[in-house]
Coordinates of C-alpha atoms in Angstrom, one line a residue:
X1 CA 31.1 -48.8 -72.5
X2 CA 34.4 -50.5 -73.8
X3 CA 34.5 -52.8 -71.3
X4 CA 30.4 -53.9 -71.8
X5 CA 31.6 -54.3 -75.9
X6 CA 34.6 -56.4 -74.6
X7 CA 32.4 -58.7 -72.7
X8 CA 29.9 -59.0 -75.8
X9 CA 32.7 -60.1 -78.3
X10 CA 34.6 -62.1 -75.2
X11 CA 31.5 -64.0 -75.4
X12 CA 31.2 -65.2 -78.9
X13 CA 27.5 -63.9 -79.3
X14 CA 29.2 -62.2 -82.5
X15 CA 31.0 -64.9 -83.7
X16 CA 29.4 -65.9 -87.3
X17 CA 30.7 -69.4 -86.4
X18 CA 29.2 -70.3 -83.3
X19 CA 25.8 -68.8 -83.7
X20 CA 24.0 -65.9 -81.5
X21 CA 21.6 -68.7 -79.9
X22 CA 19.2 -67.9 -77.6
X23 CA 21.0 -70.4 -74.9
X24 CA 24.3 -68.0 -75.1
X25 CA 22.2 -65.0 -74.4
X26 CA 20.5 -66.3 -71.6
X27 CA 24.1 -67.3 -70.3
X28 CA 25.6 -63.9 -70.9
X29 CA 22.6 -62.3 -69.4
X30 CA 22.8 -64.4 -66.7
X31 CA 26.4 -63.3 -65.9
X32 CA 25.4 -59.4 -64.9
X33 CA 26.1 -58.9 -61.6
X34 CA 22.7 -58.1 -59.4
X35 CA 22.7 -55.7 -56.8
X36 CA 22.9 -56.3 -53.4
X37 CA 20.6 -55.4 -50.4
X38 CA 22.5 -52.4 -49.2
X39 CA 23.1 -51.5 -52.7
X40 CA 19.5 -51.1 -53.0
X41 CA 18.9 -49.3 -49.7
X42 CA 21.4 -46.9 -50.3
X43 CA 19.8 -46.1 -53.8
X44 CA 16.3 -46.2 -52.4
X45 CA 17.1 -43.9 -49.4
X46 CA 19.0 -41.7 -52.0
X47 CA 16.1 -41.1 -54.2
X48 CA 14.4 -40.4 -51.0
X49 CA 16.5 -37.4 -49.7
X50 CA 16.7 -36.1 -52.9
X51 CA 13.1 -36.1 -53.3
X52 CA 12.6 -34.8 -50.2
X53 CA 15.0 -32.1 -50.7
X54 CA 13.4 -31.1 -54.2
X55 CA 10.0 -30.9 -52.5
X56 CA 11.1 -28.6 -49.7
X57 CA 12.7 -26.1 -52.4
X58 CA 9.7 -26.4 -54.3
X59 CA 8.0 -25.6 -51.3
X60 CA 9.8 -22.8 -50.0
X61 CA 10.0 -21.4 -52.9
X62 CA 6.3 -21.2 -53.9
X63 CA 5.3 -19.6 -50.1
X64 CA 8.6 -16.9 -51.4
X65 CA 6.8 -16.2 -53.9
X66 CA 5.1 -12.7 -54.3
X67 CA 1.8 -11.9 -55.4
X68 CA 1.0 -8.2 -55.1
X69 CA 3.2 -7.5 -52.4
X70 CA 6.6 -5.7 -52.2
X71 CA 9.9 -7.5 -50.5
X72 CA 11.3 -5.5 -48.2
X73 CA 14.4 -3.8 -48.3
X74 CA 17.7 -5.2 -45.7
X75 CA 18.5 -2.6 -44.1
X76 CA 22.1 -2.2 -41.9
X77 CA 20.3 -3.0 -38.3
X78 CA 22.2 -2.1 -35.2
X79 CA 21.8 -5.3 -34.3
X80 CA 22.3 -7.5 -37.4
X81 CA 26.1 -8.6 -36.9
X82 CA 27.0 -11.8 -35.1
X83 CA 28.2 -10.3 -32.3
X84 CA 26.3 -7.2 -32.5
X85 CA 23.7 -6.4 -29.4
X86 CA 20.7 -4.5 -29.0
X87 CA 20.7 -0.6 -28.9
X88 CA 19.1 -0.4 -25.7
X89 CA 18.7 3.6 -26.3
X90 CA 16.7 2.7 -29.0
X91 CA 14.5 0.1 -27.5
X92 CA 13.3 2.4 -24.6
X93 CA 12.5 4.9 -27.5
X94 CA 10.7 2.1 -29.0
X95 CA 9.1 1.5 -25.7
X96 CA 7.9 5.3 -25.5
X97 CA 6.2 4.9 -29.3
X98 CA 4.6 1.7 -28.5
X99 CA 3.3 3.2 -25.6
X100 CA 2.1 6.4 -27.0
X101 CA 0.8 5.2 -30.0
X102 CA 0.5 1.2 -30.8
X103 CA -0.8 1.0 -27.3
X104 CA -4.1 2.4 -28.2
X105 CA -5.2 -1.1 -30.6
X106 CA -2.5 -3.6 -30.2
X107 CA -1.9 -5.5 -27.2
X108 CA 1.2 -6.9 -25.7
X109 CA 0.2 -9.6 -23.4
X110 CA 3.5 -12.2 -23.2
X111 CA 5.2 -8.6 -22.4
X112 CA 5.4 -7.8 -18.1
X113 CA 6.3 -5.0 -16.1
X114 CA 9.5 -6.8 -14.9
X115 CA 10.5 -7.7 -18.4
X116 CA 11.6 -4.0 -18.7
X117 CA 14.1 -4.1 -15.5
X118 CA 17.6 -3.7 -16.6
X119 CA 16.9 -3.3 -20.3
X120 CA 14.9 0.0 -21.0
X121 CA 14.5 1.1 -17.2
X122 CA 15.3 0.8 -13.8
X123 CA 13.9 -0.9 -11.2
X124 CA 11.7 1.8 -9.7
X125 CA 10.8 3.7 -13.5
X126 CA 9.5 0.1 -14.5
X127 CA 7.3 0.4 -11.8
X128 CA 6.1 3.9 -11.9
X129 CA 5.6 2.7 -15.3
X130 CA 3.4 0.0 -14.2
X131 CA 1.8 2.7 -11.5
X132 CA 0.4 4.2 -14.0
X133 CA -2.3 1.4 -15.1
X134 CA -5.1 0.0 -13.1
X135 CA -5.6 -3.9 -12.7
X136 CA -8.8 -5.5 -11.8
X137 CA -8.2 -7.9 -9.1
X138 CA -9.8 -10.0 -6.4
X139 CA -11.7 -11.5 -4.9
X140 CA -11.4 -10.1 -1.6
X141 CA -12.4 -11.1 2.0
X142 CA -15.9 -10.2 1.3
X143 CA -15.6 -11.8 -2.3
X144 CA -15.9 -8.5 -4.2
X145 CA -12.9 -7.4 -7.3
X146 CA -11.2 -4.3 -6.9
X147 CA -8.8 -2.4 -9.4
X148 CA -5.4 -1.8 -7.9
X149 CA -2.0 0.5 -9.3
X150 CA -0.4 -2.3 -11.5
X151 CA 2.9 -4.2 -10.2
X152 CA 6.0 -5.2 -11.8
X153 CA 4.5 -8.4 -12.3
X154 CA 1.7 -7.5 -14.3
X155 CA 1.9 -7.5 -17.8
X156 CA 0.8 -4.8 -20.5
X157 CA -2.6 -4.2 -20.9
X158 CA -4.9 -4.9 -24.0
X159 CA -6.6 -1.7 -25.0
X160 CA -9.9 -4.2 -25.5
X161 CA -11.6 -6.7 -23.6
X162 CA -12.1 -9.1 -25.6
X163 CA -11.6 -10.3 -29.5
X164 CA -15.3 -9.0 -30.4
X165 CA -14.8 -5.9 -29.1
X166 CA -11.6 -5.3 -31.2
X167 CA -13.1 -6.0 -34.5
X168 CA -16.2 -4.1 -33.6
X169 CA -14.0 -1.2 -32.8
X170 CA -11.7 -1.7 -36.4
X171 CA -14.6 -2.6 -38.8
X172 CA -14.2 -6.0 -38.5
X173 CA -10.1 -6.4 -38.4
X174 CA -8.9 -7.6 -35.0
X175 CA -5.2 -5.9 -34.5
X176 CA -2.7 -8.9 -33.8
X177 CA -0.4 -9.3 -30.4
X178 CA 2.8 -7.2 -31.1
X179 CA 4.6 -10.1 -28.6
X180 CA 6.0 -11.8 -31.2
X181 CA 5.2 -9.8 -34.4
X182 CA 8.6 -9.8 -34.9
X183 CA 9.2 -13.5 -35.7
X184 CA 5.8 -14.3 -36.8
X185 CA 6.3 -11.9 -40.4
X186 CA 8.8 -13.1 -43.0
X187 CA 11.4 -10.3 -43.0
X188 CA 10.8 -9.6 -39.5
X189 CA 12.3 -5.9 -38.4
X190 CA 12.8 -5.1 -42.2
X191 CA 8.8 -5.5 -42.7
X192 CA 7.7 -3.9 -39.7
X193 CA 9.8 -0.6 -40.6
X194 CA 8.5 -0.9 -44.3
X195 CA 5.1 -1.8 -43.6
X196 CA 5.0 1.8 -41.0
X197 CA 6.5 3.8 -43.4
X198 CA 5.3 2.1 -46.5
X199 CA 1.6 3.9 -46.8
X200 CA 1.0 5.6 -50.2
X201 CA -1.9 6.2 -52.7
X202 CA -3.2 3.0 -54.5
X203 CA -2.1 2.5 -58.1
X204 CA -4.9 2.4 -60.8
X205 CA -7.2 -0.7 -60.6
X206 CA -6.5 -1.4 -56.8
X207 CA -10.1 -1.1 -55.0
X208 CA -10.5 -0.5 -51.9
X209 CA -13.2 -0.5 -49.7
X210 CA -14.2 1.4 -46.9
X211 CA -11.9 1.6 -43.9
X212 CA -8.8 -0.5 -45.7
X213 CA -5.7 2.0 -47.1
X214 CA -2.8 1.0 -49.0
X215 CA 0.2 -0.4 -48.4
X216 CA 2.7 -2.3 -51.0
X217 CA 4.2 -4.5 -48.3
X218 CA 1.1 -5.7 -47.2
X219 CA -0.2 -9.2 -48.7
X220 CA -2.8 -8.2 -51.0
X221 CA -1.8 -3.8 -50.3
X222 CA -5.5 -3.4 -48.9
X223 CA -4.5 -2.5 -44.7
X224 CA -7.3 -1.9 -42.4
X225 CA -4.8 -0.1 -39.9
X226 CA -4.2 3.2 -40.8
X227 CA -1.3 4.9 -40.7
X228 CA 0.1 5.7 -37.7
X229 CA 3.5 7.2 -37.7
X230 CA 4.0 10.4 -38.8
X231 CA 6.4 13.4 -38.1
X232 CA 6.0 14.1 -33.8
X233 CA 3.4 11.8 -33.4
X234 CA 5.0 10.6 -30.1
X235 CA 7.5 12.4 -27.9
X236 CA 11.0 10.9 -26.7
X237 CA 12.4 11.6 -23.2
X238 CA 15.6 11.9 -24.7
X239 CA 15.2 14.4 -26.7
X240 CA 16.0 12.9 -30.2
X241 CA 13.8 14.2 -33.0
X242 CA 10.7 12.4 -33.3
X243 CA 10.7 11.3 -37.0
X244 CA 8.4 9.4 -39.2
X245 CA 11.4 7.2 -39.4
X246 CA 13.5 7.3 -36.4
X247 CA 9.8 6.7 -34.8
X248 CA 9.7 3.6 -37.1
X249 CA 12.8 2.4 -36.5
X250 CA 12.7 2.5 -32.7
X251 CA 9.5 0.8 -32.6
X252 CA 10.8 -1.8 -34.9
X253 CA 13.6 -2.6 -32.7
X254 CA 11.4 -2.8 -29.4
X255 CA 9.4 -5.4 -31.3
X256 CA 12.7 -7.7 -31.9
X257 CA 13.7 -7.2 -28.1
X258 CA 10.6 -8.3 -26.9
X259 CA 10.2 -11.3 -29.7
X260 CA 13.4 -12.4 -28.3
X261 CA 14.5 -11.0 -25.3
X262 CA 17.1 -12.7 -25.0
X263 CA 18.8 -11.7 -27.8
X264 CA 21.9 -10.1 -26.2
X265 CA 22.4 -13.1 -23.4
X266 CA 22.7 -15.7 -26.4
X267 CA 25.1 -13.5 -28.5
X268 CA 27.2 -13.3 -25.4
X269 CA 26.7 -16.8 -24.5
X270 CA 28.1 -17.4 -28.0
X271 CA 31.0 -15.3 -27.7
X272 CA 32.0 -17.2 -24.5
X273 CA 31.6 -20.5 -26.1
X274 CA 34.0 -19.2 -28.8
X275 CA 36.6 -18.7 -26.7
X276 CA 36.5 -21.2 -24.8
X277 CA 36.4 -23.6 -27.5
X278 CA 39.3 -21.8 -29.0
X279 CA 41.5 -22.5 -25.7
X280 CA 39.8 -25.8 -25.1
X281 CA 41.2 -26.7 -29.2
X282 CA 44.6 -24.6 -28.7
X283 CA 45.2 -27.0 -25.6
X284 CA 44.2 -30.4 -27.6
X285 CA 46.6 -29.4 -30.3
X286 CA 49.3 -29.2 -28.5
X287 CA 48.7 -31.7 -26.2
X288 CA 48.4 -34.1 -29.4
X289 CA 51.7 -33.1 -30.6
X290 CA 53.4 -33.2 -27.2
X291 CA 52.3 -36.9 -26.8
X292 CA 52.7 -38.0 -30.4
X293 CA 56.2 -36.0 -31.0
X294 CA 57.7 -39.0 -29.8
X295 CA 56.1 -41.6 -31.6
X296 CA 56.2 -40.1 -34.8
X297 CA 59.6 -39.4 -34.9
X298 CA 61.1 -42.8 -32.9
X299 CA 62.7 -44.9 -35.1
X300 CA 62.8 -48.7 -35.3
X301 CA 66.2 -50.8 -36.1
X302 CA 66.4 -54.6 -36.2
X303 CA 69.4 -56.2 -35.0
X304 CA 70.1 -59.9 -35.7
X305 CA 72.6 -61.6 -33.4
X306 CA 75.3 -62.9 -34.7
X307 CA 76.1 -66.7 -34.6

């Protein structure tokens, strides 16, 4: 701001003796520097970003937003830290619930037989496990479908045949894949244990209507899915106490293994990188001062020759 007065009183515009005339303005105006072409990409591409930017908090922020539902808790997941893994004990338990009770209206159909081997069971328990269900297949020689025991290479049944008969059999709500349920809900494990053990009475002026219960952590509360969990609603192998909760949180964590089975392989994967990046930059280092020790350290002497 000094500098722009300096200039106006360098120029003489205030000068009672030599007149504020319009040809002196139009030669001081003329002497402001315009801006150059990269000047006025950079700004433009800077209003741009920033724009941008604004727009995708505004955005993220609006789908954050709650309407009648409830956020749910973080809870301390075995699985949570960076270099945490599965609890595989767990999962199988998980397995068992999902099995004993999900199994009966949601489906699991990006989920095989062979997906199980080395995680939750052995070779030969997958495929009792898969045994146990019967697969239409065919044709055969004489162009007829048979059922057969199911293979390793089958994947999980869906208790319906089709889409229509799903919402027929749940007054009109068709129950979703459980897949990838568990990166498809914002909150992911959190929600699906909150959601299971989240049921309660609905609060004065909530309606519902018939078939739909309430649940706070469900967008709008009104669930068609009843609850499902309760207090030895399915039995473990293991022996552990089948819990509302421990049922919940067992099932929650089979739902993030098979979401993203390879959950443990990239933590491990990213453990190995660390290292090796941590020897790779250990080497460099020293290698840089090894070759530069020299160099930085020399030092340079003229001598003239005498005449």
């Amino acid at each position: 701001m000094a500098a722009f007065v300096g200039r106006i009183c360098g120029s003489g515009l205030l000068s009672p003796k030599s007149g504020a005339t319009l040809q002196k303005v139009q030669n001081f105006s003329s002497t402001s520097r315009a801006w150059t072409r990269s000047q006025k990409v950079a700004t433009a591409a800077g209003v741009v970003v920033g724009g941008a930017g604004a727009l995708l908090y505004a955005l993220e922020q609006s789908v954050a937003a709650s309407g009648t539902e409830v956020h749910p808790p973080a809870l301390p997941w075995n699985h949570k830290g960076v270099i945490d893994s599965l609890d595989h004990a767990s999962v199988r338990r998980g397995y068992e619930v999902y099995k004993q009770v999900c199994a009966a209206c949601h489906s699991m159909r990006f989920i095989a037989y062979r997906n199980l081997v080395g995680v939750t069971h052995t070779e030969a328990e997958a495929k009792a496990e898969a045994e146990e269900i019967m697969v239409r297949d065919g044709p055969d020689e004489a162009g007829n479908y048979f059922n057969r025991p199911g293979k390793l290479s089958d994947y999980f049944p869906s208790p319906y045949p089709n889409e229509e008969a799903a919402r027929a059999a749940n007054n009109g709500a068709y129950p979703p894949d459980l897949s990838y349920i568990a990166l498809a809900r914002h909150g992911g494990e959190d929600y699906l244990f909150a959601l299971l053990t989240g049921y309660c009475d609905a609060p004065a002026g909530v309606v519902l209507r018939e078939g739909q219960y309430y649940n706070p952590y469900f967008p709008g509360g009104a669930i068609s899915m009843a609850q499902a969990l309760y207090n030895e609603a399915a039995e473990y192998s293991d022996g552990t106490p089948p819990t509302a909760s421990q049922l919940a949180k067992d099932v929650s964590t089979f739902l993030v293994w098979a979401a993203e089975p390879y959950h443990d392989e990239r933590k491990r994967m990213g453990i190995k990188s660390l290292g090796i990046f941590l020897i790779l930059g250990a080497l460099t280092y020293y290698i840089k001062r090894h070759k530069w020790a020299a160099l930085k350290t020399r030092k340079i002497s003229f001598h003239p020759k005498s005449k």
